[in-house]
Tab-separated table of C-alpha atoms and ligand atoms in Angstrom:
chain	number	residue	atom	x	y	z
I	9	MET	CA	18.857	-12.379	20.727
I	10	GLY	CA	16.388	-9.954	22.252
I	11	LYS	CA	13.416	-11.352	24.118
I	12	ASN	CA	11.122	-10.508	21.232
I	13	ASN	CA	12.995	-12.760	18.902
I	14	HIS	CA	11.903	-15.852	20.734
I	15	ALA	CA	8.274	-15.198	19.872
I	16	LYS	CA	9.094	-14.333	16.279
I	17	ASN	CA	11.089	-17.485	15.707
I	18	SER	CA	8.767	-19.909	17.394
I	19	PRO	CA	6.418	-22.040	15.291
I	20	LYS	CA	3.101	-20.487	14.322
I	21	LYS	CA	1.634	-21.072	17.725
I	22	THR	CA	-0.127	-17.721	17.546
I	23	ALA	CA	-1.844	-18.834	14.404
I	24	ALA	CA	-2.845	-22.174	15.832
I	25	LYS	CA	-4.472	-20.561	18.838
I	26	ALA	CA	-6.181	-17.735	17.048
I	27	ALA	CA	-9.821	-17.255	16.166
I	28	PRO	CA	-11.441	-20.351	17.613
I	29	HIS	CA	-14.843	-19.031	16.520
I	30	ALA	CA	-13.967	-17.535	13.136
I	31	ASN	CA	-16.353	-18.287	10.319
I	32	SER	CA	-14.751	-20.918	8.156
I	33	ASN	CA	-16.610	-19.660	5.069
I	34	HIS	CA	-14.439	-16.601	5.201
I	35	ASN	CA	-11.124	-18.312	5.518
I	36	GLY	CA	-10.218	-20.649	2.726
I	37	SER	CA	-7.048	-21.696	4.482
I	38	ARG	CA	-8.821	-23.213	7.490
I	39	SER	CA	-8.407	-26.940	8.006
I	40	SER	CA	-10.318	-28.908	10.604
I	41	LYS	CA	-8.151	-32.021	10.287
I	42	THR	CA	-6.828	-33.303	13.554
I	43	SER	CA	-3.114	-33.933	13.749
I	44	ALA	CA	-1.243	-36.576	15.670
I	45	SER	CA	-1.383	-34.239	18.647
I	46	PRO	CA	-3.079	-35.652	21.747
I	47	LEU	CA	-5.107	-32.455	22.040
I	48	PRO	CA	-8.598	-32.961	20.623
I	49	GLN	CA	-9.974	-30.617	17.949
I	50	GLN	CA	-6.749	-28.763	17.418
I	51	ARG	CA	-7.119	-26.495	14.414
I	52	THR	CA	-4.433	-25.639	11.946
I	53	TYR	CA	-4.209	-22.569	9.759
I	54	SER	CA	-2.001	-21.654	6.891
I	55	ILE	CA	-1.072	-18.433	5.209
I	56	PRO	CA	-0.080	-18.649	1.536
I	57	ASP	CA	3.369	-17.194	1.009
I	58	TYR	CA	4.286	-16.277	-2.568
I	59	ARG	CA	7.872	-15.331	-1.718
I	60	ARG	CA	10.824	-17.083	-3.246
I	61	GLU	CA	13.000	-16.332	-0.244
I	62	LYS	CA	12.395	-15.755	3.418
I	63	PRO	CA	14.964	-13.406	4.882
I	64	THR	CA	16.354	-14.744	8.126
I	65	PHE	CA	17.818	-11.897	10.056
I	66	GLU	CA	16.935	-10.103	13.212
I	67	VAL	CA	17.345	-6.624	14.574
I	68	ARG	CA	18.341	-6.203	18.191
I	69	GLN	CA	18.452	-3.118	20.334
I	70	VAL	CA	21.793	-2.479	22.028
I	71	ARG	CA	22.142	0.035	24.836
I	72	GLU	CA	25.553	1.503	25.500
I	73	GLY	CA	25.240	3.903	28.397
I	74	ASP	CA	22.894	6.618	27.207
I	75	HIS	CA	23.317	5.602	23.610
I	76	LEU	CA	20.899	3.286	21.843
I	77	ARG	CA	21.636	1.547	18.590
I	78	TYR	CA	20.408	-1.392	16.523
I	79	GLU	CA	22.355	-4.409	15.381
I	80	VAL	CA	21.372	-6.900	12.736
I	81	SER	CA	22.343	-10.548	12.685
I	82	GLY	CA	21.538	-13.422	10.346
I	83	ASN	CA	22.169	-14.378	6.759
I	84	LEU	CA	22.653	-11.114	4.901
I	85	ASN	CA	24.491	-12.683	1.965
I	86	ALA	CA	21.669	-14.769	0.524
I	87	PRO	CA	21.454	-14.640	-3.279
I	88	VAL	CA	18.715	-12.462	-4.802
I	89	PRO	CA	15.867	-14.672	-6.041
I	90	PRO	CA	14.404	-14.275	-9.519
I	91	ILE	CA	11.058	-12.540	-10.054
I	92	ARG	CA	8.112	-14.932	-9.848
I	93	GLU	CA	6.325	-15.094	-13.190
I	94	SER	CA	2.829	-13.610	-12.969
I	95	LYS	CA	-0.166	-15.865	-13.478
I	96	TYR	CA	-2.112	-12.998	-15.003
I	97	LEU	CA	0.047	-10.242	-16.487
I	98	ASP	CA	0.893	-10.188	-20.166
I	99	LYS	CA	3.920	-8.535	-21.731
I	100	LYS	CA	2.272	-5.165	-22.322
I	101	GLN	CA	0.893	-4.926	-18.789
I	102	THR	CA	4.197	-5.969	-17.244
I	103	ILE	CA	6.070	-3.260	-19.138
I	104	GLU	CA	3.422	-0.732	-18.172
I	105	ILE	CA	3.879	-1.500	-14.474
I	106	TYR	CA	7.657	-1.193	-14.901
I	107	ARG	CA	7.152	2.218	-16.510
I	108	TYR	CA	4.997	3.386	-13.595
I	109	MET	CA	7.669	2.231	-11.175
I	110	LEU	CA	10.283	4.211	-13.089
I	111	LEU	CA	8.004	7.266	-13.064
I	112	ASN	CA	7.444	6.833	-9.330
I	113	ARG	CA	11.179	6.738	-8.624
I	114	ARG	CA	12.179	9.576	-10.952
I	115	MET	CA	9.395	11.753	-9.600
I	116	GLU	CA	10.655	11.256	-6.055
I	117	GLN	CA	14.224	12.047	-7.115
I	118	VAL	CA	12.945	15.329	-8.536
I	119	LEU	CA	11.040	15.995	-5.310
I	120	GLU	CA	14.255	15.531	-3.354
I	121	ASN	CA	16.027	18.030	-5.605
I	122	LEU	CA	13.165	20.520	-5.345
I	123	TYR	CA	13.414	20.231	-1.580
I	124	LYS	CA	17.153	20.865	-1.662
I	125	GLN	CA	16.528	23.907	-3.849
I	126	GLY	CA	14.238	25.279	-1.146
I	127	LYS	CA	11.142	25.031	-3.347
I	128	VAL	CA	9.206	22.590	-1.188
I	129	VAL	CA	7.006	23.863	1.600
I	130	GLY	CA	7.413	21.355	4.445
I	131	GLY	CA	8.901	17.882	4.074
I	132	VAL	CA	9.052	15.183	1.423
I	133	TYR	CA	8.134	11.530	1.838
I	134	PHE	CA	9.557	8.721	-0.221
I	135	GLY	CA	8.509	5.245	-1.265
I	136	LEU	CA	12.025	4.236	-2.286
I	137	GLY	CA	12.190	0.441	-2.374
I	138	GLN	CA	8.377	0.214	-2.284
I	139	GLU	CA	7.570	1.163	-5.878
I	140	ALA	CA	6.523	-2.373	-6.811
I	141	CYS	CA	4.052	-2.436	-3.929
I	142	SER	CA	2.482	0.922	-4.785
I	143	CYS	CA	2.335	0.531	-8.558
I	144	ALA	CA	1.517	-3.151	-9.053
I	145	SER	CA	-1.195	-3.057	-6.371
I	146	ALA	CA	-3.042	-0.078	-7.857
I	147	TYR	CA	-2.638	-1.582	-11.331
I	148	ALA	CA	-4.887	-4.465	-10.256
I	149	LEU	CA	-7.852	-2.145	-9.625
I	150	GLY	CA	-10.685	-1.864	-12.110
I	151	PRO	CA	-12.060	1.487	-13.316
I	152	ASP	CA	-14.914	1.509	-10.774
I	153	ASP	CA	-12.767	0.437	-7.832
I	154	TRP	CA	-11.562	2.823	-5.151
I	155	PHE	CA	-8.283	3.409	-3.384
I	156	GLY	CA	-6.970	5.354	-0.434
I	157	PRO	CA	-3.189	5.738	-0.622
I	158	MET	CA	-0.830	6.504	2.239
I	159	ILE	CA	2.167	8.803	2.021
I	160	ARG	CA	4.512	6.182	0.525
I	161	ASN	CA	2.072	5.301	-2.267
I	162	GLN	CA	2.776	8.192	-4.581
I	163	GLY	CA	3.194	5.560	-7.304
I	164	SER	CA	-0.415	4.418	-6.853
I	165	LEU	CA	-1.560	7.924	-7.765
I	166	LEU	CA	0.371	7.785	-11.027
I	167	VAL	CA	-1.221	4.451	-11.900
I	168	ARG	CA	-4.685	5.848	-11.200
I	169	GLY	CA	-4.202	8.800	-13.530
I	170	PHE	CA	-2.693	11.639	-11.535
I	171	ALA	CA	0.166	13.441	-13.236
I	172	PRO	CA	3.601	13.739	-11.589
I	173	ARG	CA	3.051	17.506	-11.624
I	174	ASP	CA	0.080	17.108	-9.254
I	175	THR	CA	2.291	15.652	-6.536
I	176	MET	CA	5.132	18.066	-7.302
I	177	MET	CA	2.862	21.121	-7.141
I	178	GLN	CA	1.277	19.791	-3.999
I	179	TYR	CA	4.652	19.654	-2.219
I	180	MET	CA	5.442	23.176	-3.427
I	181	ALA	CA	1.946	24.358	-2.365
I	182	LYS	CA	1.309	25.868	-5.788
I	183	ALA	CA	-1.934	27.462	-6.920
I	184	ASP	CA	-2.499	24.766	-9.563
I	185	SER	CA	-1.964	21.882	-7.141
I	186	PRO	CA	-4.959	19.664	-6.338
I	187	THR	CA	-5.528	21.574	-3.089
I	188	GLY	CA	-4.717	24.987	-4.579
I	189	GLY	CA	-1.768	25.334	-2.190
I	190	ARG	CA	-3.685	24.541	0.996
I	191	ASP	CA	-1.682	21.436	1.857
I	192	GLY	CA	2.014	20.665	1.512
I	193	THR	CA	1.849	16.910	1.088
I	194	SER	CA	-0.729	14.480	-0.156
I	195	HIS	CA	-4.008	15.330	1.496
I	196	PHE	CA	-6.181	15.356	-1.547
I	197	GLY	CA	-8.540	12.942	-3.200
I	198	ASP	CA	-10.788	12.676	-6.199
I	199	ILE	CA	-14.217	11.187	-5.673
I	200	TYR	CA	-15.379	11.971	-9.202
I	201	LYS	CA	-12.906	10.647	-11.765
I	202	ARG	CA	-10.253	8.543	-10.086
I	203	ASN	CA	-12.168	7.202	-7.098
I	204	MET	CA	-9.503	8.227	-4.638
I	205	VAL	CA	-10.099	8.856	-0.951
I	206	SER	CA	-7.678	11.408	0.434
I	207	PRO	CA	-4.897	9.981	2.605
I	208	ILE	CA	-5.639	10.340	6.315
I	209	SER	CA	-2.638	10.985	8.517
I	210	MET	CA	-4.105	9.282	11.586
I	211	LEU	CA	-2.732	5.819	10.949
I	212	GLY	CA	-5.399	3.201	10.349
I	213	ASP	CA	-8.291	5.611	9.822
I	214	LEU	CA	-8.401	5.018	6.100
I	215	ILE	CA	-9.437	1.419	6.677
I	216	PRO	CA	-12.956	2.014	8.065
I	217	VAL	CA	-13.421	4.905	5.642
I	218	LEU	CA	-12.655	2.649	2.679
I	219	ALA	CA	-14.870	-0.055	4.176
I	220	GLY	CA	-17.588	2.608	4.277
I	221	VAL	CA	-17.045	3.340	0.595
I	222	ALA	CA	-17.559	-0.344	-0.171
I	223	LEU	CA	-20.702	-0.379	1.963
I	224	GLY	CA	-22.009	2.721	0.190
I	225	ALA	CA	-21.388	1.139	-3.198
I	226	ARG	CA	-23.105	-2.042	-2.093
I	227	LEU	CA	-26.181	-0.068	-1.015
I	228	GLN	CA	-26.158	1.269	-4.554
I	229	GLY	CA	-26.032	-2.246	-5.962
I	230	ARG	CA	-22.296	-2.595	-6.664
I	231	ASN	CA	-19.542	-4.757	-5.233
I	232	VAL	CA	-16.405	-2.674	-5.635
I	233	ALA	CA	-12.859	-3.290	-4.460
I	234	VAL	CA	-11.524	-0.674	-2.067
I	235	MET	CA	-7.758	-0.772	-1.697
I	236	THR	CA	-5.760	0.880	1.027
I	237	TYR	CA	-2.436	0.539	2.774
I	238	ILE	CA	-1.158	0.509	6.341
I	239	GLY	CA	2.390	0.256	7.655
I	240	ASP	CA	3.792	-2.398	9.954
I	241	GLY	CA	3.783	0.238	12.687
I	242	GLY	CA	0.394	1.746	11.870
I	243	GLN	CA	-1.354	-1.610	11.849
I	244	SER	CA	-1.069	-1.684	15.640
I	245	THR	CA	-3.735	0.999	16.011
I	246	GLY	CA	-7.149	0.117	17.371
I	247	VAL	CA	-8.957	1.588	14.393
I	248	THR	CA	-7.136	-0.881	12.123
I	249	TYR	CA	-8.785	-3.731	14.021
I	250	GLU	CA	-12.181	-2.040	13.974
I	251	GLY	CA	-11.996	-1.270	10.281
I	252	ILE	CA	-10.915	-4.730	9.177
I	253	ASN	CA	-13.389	-6.439	11.469
I	254	PHE	CA	-16.237	-4.303	10.158
I	255	ALA	CA	-15.260	-5.094	6.564
I	256	ALA	CA	-14.986	-8.787	7.472
I	257	VAL	CA	-18.422	-9.151	9.060
I	258	GLN	CA	-20.053	-7.150	6.266
I	259	ASP	CA	-18.153	-8.992	3.483
I	260	LEU	CA	-16.945	-5.663	2.124
I	261	GLY	CA	-14.373	-5.662	-0.661
I	262	LEU	CA	-11.467	-4.239	1.323
I	263	VAL	CA	-8.039	-5.037	-0.126
I	264	LEU	CA	-5.626	-4.115	2.622
I	265	PHE	CA	-1.912	-3.961	1.917
I	266	VAL	CA	0.120	-4.167	5.085
I	267	GLU	CA	3.387	-2.564	4.071
I	268	SER	CA	5.866	-4.519	6.162
I	269	ASN	CA	8.902	-2.347	5.571
I	270	LEU	CA	10.724	-3.257	8.787
I	271	TRP	CA	10.658	0.199	10.348
I	272	ALA	CA	8.114	2.625	11.767
I	273	TYR	CA	10.028	5.857	12.193
I	274	SER	CA	13.039	4.499	14.118
I	275	THR	CA	11.300	1.473	15.648
I	276	PRO	CA	12.198	-1.894	14.096
I	277	SER	CA	9.453	-4.425	13.410
I	278	GLU	CA	10.836	-6.639	16.216
I	279	MET	CA	9.511	-4.039	18.643
I	280	GLN	CA	6.144	-3.519	16.962
I	281	TYR	CA	4.449	-6.902	17.023
I	282	ARG	CA	4.851	-10.442	18.305
I	283	VAL	CA	3.379	-12.530	15.492
I	284	LYS	CA	5.866	-14.027	13.093
I	285	ASP	CA	4.210	-12.469	10.054
I	286	LEU	CA	1.573	-9.744	10.044
I	287	ALA	CA	-0.493	-11.714	7.526
I	288	GLU	CA	-1.298	-14.018	10.451
I	289	ARG	CA	-3.507	-11.278	11.830
I	290	ALA	CA	-5.958	-12.228	9.037
I	291	ILE	CA	-6.690	-15.479	10.873
I	292	GLY	CA	-7.962	-13.508	13.841
I	293	TYR	CA	-10.288	-11.525	11.593
I	294	GLY	CA	-11.513	-14.657	9.801
I	295	ILE	CA	-10.403	-13.414	6.398
I	296	PRO	CA	-7.782	-14.640	3.921
I	297	GLY	CA	-4.255	-13.409	4.455
I	298	VAL	CA	-1.328	-13.755	2.091
I	299	ILE	CA	2.355	-12.861	2.099
I	300	VAL	CA	4.170	-11.455	-0.909
I	301	ASP	CA	7.636	-10.155	-1.585
I	302	GLY	CA	6.908	-6.435	-1.858
I	303	THR	CA	9.922	-5.937	-4.104
I	304	ASP	CA	8.523	-8.348	-6.727
I	305	ALA	CA	5.893	-6.540	-8.808
I	306	CYS	CA	4.493	-9.795	-10.234
I	307	GLN	CA	3.792	-11.228	-6.787
I	308	VAL	CA	2.224	-7.970	-5.641
I	309	TYR	CA	0.033	-7.820	-8.726
I	310	ASP	CA	-1.122	-11.444	-8.537
I	311	ALA	CA	-2.129	-11.191	-4.889
I	312	ALA	CA	-3.852	-7.856	-5.492
I	313	HIS	CA	-5.650	-9.177	-8.557
I	314	GLU	CA	-6.998	-12.201	-6.684
I	315	ALA	CA	-8.123	-10.005	-3.796
I	316	VAL	CA	-9.835	-7.557	-6.168
I	317	GLU	CA	-11.656	-10.441	-7.856
I	318	ARG	CA	-12.875	-11.624	-4.459
I	319	SER	CA	-14.128	-8.116	-3.757
I	320	HIS	CA	-16.031	-8.029	-7.041
I	321	ARG	CA	-17.670	-11.345	-6.184
I	322	GLY	CA	-18.798	-9.868	-2.866
I	323	GLU	CA	-16.709	-12.338	-0.864
I	324	GLY	CA	-15.172	-9.828	1.523
I	325	PRO	CA	-11.785	-8.469	2.471
I	326	THR	CA	-8.249	-9.754	1.976
I	327	LEU	CA	-5.137	-8.828	3.918
I	328	ILE	CA	-1.922	-8.837	1.884
I	329	GLU	CA	1.344	-8.461	3.720
I	330	ALA	CA	4.036	-7.068	1.428
I	331	LYS	CA	7.517	-7.623	2.849
I	332	MET	CA	10.134	-5.092	1.834
I	333	MET	CA	12.288	-2.340	3.312
I	334	ARG	CA	11.841	1.395	3.703
I	335	MET	CA	14.997	2.493	1.886
I	336	LYS	CA	15.107	6.033	3.266
I	337	GLY	CA	14.272	7.669	6.551
I	338	HIS	CA	10.721	8.400	7.592
I	339	ALA	CA	10.813	11.643	5.574
I	340	ILE	CA	13.530	13.835	4.126
I	341	HIS	CA	14.552	15.217	7.509
I	342	ASP	CA	15.408	11.725	8.739
I	343	GLY	CA	18.812	10.387	7.675
I	344	ALA	CA	17.924	6.905	9.073
I	345	ASP	CA	21.272	6.639	10.897
I	346	TYR	CA	19.661	4.178	13.285
I	347	VAL	CA	19.249	1.578	10.524
I	348	PRO	CA	22.155	-0.909	10.425
I	349	LYS	CA	24.016	-0.311	7.156
I	350	GLU	CA	24.010	-4.028	6.291
I	351	MET	CA	20.213	-3.918	6.068
I	352	PHE	CA	20.333	-1.223	3.424
I	353	GLU	CA	22.966	-3.225	1.539
I	354	TYR	CA	20.869	-6.397	1.684
I	355	TRP	CA	17.743	-4.682	0.357
I	356	LYS	CA	19.603	-2.581	-2.186
I	357	LYS	CA	20.398	-5.849	-3.940
I	358	ARG	CA	16.646	-6.437	-3.984
I	359	ASP	CA	15.795	-3.106	-5.537
I	360	PRO	CA	12.347	-3.605	-7.100
I	361	ILE	CA	13.176	-1.669	-10.243
I	362	ALA	CA	16.574	-3.289	-10.870
I	363	ARG	CA	15.016	-6.734	-10.350
I	364	PHE	CA	12.131	-5.974	-12.693
I	365	GLU	CA	14.444	-4.518	-15.311
I	366	ASN	CA	16.529	-7.679	-15.179
I	367	TYR	CA	13.354	-9.747	-15.536
I	368	LEU	CA	12.199	-7.798	-18.585
I	369	VAL	CA	15.545	-7.448	-20.321
I	370	ASN	CA	17.345	-10.681	-19.438
I	371	THR	CA	14.758	-13.257	-18.343
I	372	THR	CA	11.674	-12.730	-20.501
I	373	LYS	CA	13.488	-10.563	-23.077
I	374	TRP	CA	10.268	-8.571	-23.421
I	375	LEU	CA	12.449	-5.459	-23.672
I	376	THR	CA	15.667	-5.254	-25.654
I	377	PRO	CA	18.414	-3.218	-23.956
I	378	LYS	CA	17.749	-0.475	-26.521
I	379	GLU	CA	14.004	-0.427	-25.859
I	380	ASN	CA	14.708	-0.279	-22.159
I	381	GLU	CA	17.034	2.700	-22.628
I	382	ARG	CA	14.400	4.447	-24.741
I	383	LEU	CA	11.737	3.823	-22.099
I	384	ILE	CA	13.950	5.228	-19.339
I	385	ALA	CA	14.797	8.279	-21.480
I	386	GLU	CA	11.094	8.855	-22.232
I	387	VAL	CA	10.243	8.711	-18.514
I	388	GLU	CA	13.064	11.122	-17.693
I	389	GLN	CA	11.926	13.594	-20.341
I	390	LEU	CA	8.357	13.412	-19.132
I	391	ILE	CA	9.387	14.002	-15.527
I	392	GLU	CA	11.499	17.007	-16.502
I	393	LYS	CA	8.593	18.476	-18.430
I	394	GLU	CA	6.280	17.884	-15.484
I	395	ARG	CA	8.796	19.492	-13.122
I	396	ASP	CA	9.065	22.598	-15.323
I	397	ILE	CA	5.276	22.982	-15.425
I	398	ALA	CA	5.054	22.483	-11.653
I	399	VAL	CA	7.820	25.006	-10.910
I	400	ALA	CA	6.242	27.558	-13.263
I	401	SER	CA	2.874	27.335	-11.519
I	402	PRO	CA	2.246	30.459	-9.399
I	403	MET	CA	1.907	30.506	-5.653
I	404	PRO	CA	-1.704	30.983	-4.527
I	405	THR	CA	-2.938	34.505	-3.923
I	406	PRO	CA	-3.399	35.450	-0.255
I	407	GLU	CA	-7.139	36.018	-0.847
I	408	SER	CA	-7.623	32.459	-2.098
I	409	ALA	CA	-6.803	31.154	1.388
I	410	MET	CA	-10.256	32.348	2.447
I	411	GLY	CA	-12.167	29.795	0.382
I	412	GLY	CA	-12.352	26.140	-0.463
I	413	VAL	CA	-11.831	24.787	3.036
I	414	TYR	CA	-15.377	24.437	4.276
I	415	CYS	CA	-18.244	23.453	2.031
I	416	GLU	CA	-19.998	26.595	0.970
I	417	ASP	CA	-23.709	26.452	0.372
I	418	GLY	CA	-24.343	24.714	-2.941
I	419	CYS	CA	-20.645	24.384	-3.791
I	420	HIS	CA	-21.089	20.760	-4.735
I	421	GLU	CA	-23.825	18.262	-5.110
I	422	ILE	CA	-23.805	14.987	-3.182
I	423	LYS	CA	-25.437	12.317	-5.253
I	424	PRO	CA	-25.248	8.537	-5.558
I	425	LYS	CA	-22.306	7.439	-7.677
I	426	TYR	CA	-23.725	4.240	-9.073
I	427	ALA	CA	-27.486	4.109	-8.555
I	428	MET	CA	-30.240	5.146	-6.208
I	429	PRO	CA	-29.669	3.346	-2.918
I	430	LYS	CA	-32.105	0.577	-2.195
I	431	VAL	CA	-33.707	0.732	1.218
I	432	ARG	CA	-35.285	-2.149	3.015
I	433	GLY	CA	-38.332	-0.389	4.372
I	434	LYS	CA	-41.593	-1.703	5.711
I	435	LYS	CA	-44.107	-2.903	3.166
I	436	SER	CA	-45.807	-0.144	1.205
I	437	GLY	CA	-48.868	1.259	2.818
I	438	THR	CA	-47.249	1.274	6.255
I	439	GLY	CA	-45.805	4.745	5.995
I	440	ALA	CA	-42.269	3.661	5.102
I	441	PRO	CA	-40.598	5.741	2.412
I	442	LYS	CA	-40.740	4.401	-1.118
I	443	GLU	CA	-37.415	3.853	-2.847
I	444	SER	CA	-37.650	7.116	-4.749
I	445	GLU	CA	-38.461	9.063	-1.591
I	446	ALA	CA	-35.635	7.457	0.379
I	447	ALA	CA	-33.243	8.403	-2.370
I	448	LEU	CA	-34.075	12.054	-1.779
I	449	HIS	CA	-31.877	11.947	1.302
I	450	PHE	CA	-28.882	11.369	-0.913
I	451	LYS	CA	-29.472	14.315	-3.214
M	516	TPP	C1	-2.589	7.220	15.058
M	516	TPP	C2	-1.249	7.798	14.758
M	516	TPP	N1	-0.243	7.640	15.640
M	516	TPP	C3	0.980	8.161	15.380
M	516	TPP	C4	1.217	8.830	14.217
M	516	TPP	C5	2.584	9.429	13.919
M	516	TPP	N2	3.255	8.654	12.895
M	516	TPP	C6	3.216	9.027	11.597
M	516	TPP	S1	4.025	7.944	10.614
M	516	TPP	C7	4.454	6.962	11.918
M	516	TPP	C8	5.239	5.713	11.709
M	516	TPP	C9	4.560	4.834	10.727
M	516	TPP	O1	5.247	3.639	10.536
M	516	TPP	P1	4.642	2.537	9.633
M	516	TPP	O2	3.199	2.388	9.917
M	516	TPP	O3	5.494	1.340	9.763
M	516	TPP	O4	4.754	3.183	8.174
M	516	TPP	P2	6.072	3.515	7.341
M	516	TPP	O5	6.442	4.910	7.689
M	516	TPP	O6	7.118	2.536	7.711
M	516	TPP	O7	5.657	3.398	5.923
M	516	TPP	C10	3.953	7.490	13.109
M	516	TPP	C11	4.131	6.861	14.435
M	516	TPP	C12	0.128	8.984	13.327
M	516	TPP	N3	0.264	9.626	12.166
M	516	TPP	N4	-1.073	8.452	13.594
M	517	MG	MG1	6.922	0.622	8.474
């Protein structure tokens, strides 16, 4: 065992020590009961864990001369647990999420082929193995809620109304892509229709930006949920702390998915953090934290739904740790040779789509095998049609590169989305702006 493993396997001592001054109103899991321990006023904390299994294996770095490799040890033969029945989803919604997950996967398979055909400008990123996390999380958002996806959340975009062709054209830098060919991956948003903040490549930076969106909405009289994602590697950044803490003290409706996919580039999670589970970080922020199996769409949805409801009630942020595995390399250039093969085999058995299909066809019988086949065929046809449209889109003209990067005078109007912001000014007659005057600043 590497030295890191000791900390990861020890009892939740980190949790017990954390946040001695956190506001108990913000953390439903706080208990002030004293235990049999001789230490006075020892606090205990708990993190709800929806999972039906807790993988028990560890990754260890082995150095052989100049060569570095990783080894995995532990129980890699555990049986695959069944999907946990959702407390909230009905049959129609469950099938809809499954369809989005299929779309997500097929779209990425097409992207891989387009890359191999030399049609993609730059690289391609995949969310293979993470489709349940992307799709079921975004599915929990209401029409007025906001989201800020990261590169592995191409499924979230589909759920929020983008077409597969948008992502395909974006990778091929086509004229009809959302950025008109100015970006080769996913740096685009939609603040008008789909309430999407563009992904930000600097890891963690989306968190304060989304918190700011929630603050802006609150100033306009609305409590919205703002969902974003951060990896197990990216969560180590300072701005992650700042963003969550700001959302926590302001009770902003941040729903943060920590995508615990065991790798950050080629660094295993054992070398990224010392807490046992990243959800424990929530204790330090004084907000609720919860663990879900990121390959179980029902668990992801239920946790997301409860967090979104909290946001709508103005009760503040929630941190959801989704445990799963990045089933490809960082991007298409990365063959992930550093990942022990047994890890891929273990998680392949936990494929989110295969598990969900089994749940729908064999457990709930909400889909007959025939209906399932028809659904898969419909998704495949749609993706092929989308691919043909995307491929047929022209490349941008050289002249078009001159525009659309900086805001040109009058090119768009900035106005309040929900209502005129309310300002707490001095009493009238003291020279403070009236509400209508203050609102002018937002026009
Ligand atoms: C602040 C910052 N540091 C470094 C990088 C370079 N970088 C991009 S992705 C990545 C690894 C991310 O790993 P993780 O957060 O676990 O996400 P995953 O790729 O596993 O989904 C790194 C280091 C970056 N984009 N931003
Ligand atoms: Mg990761």
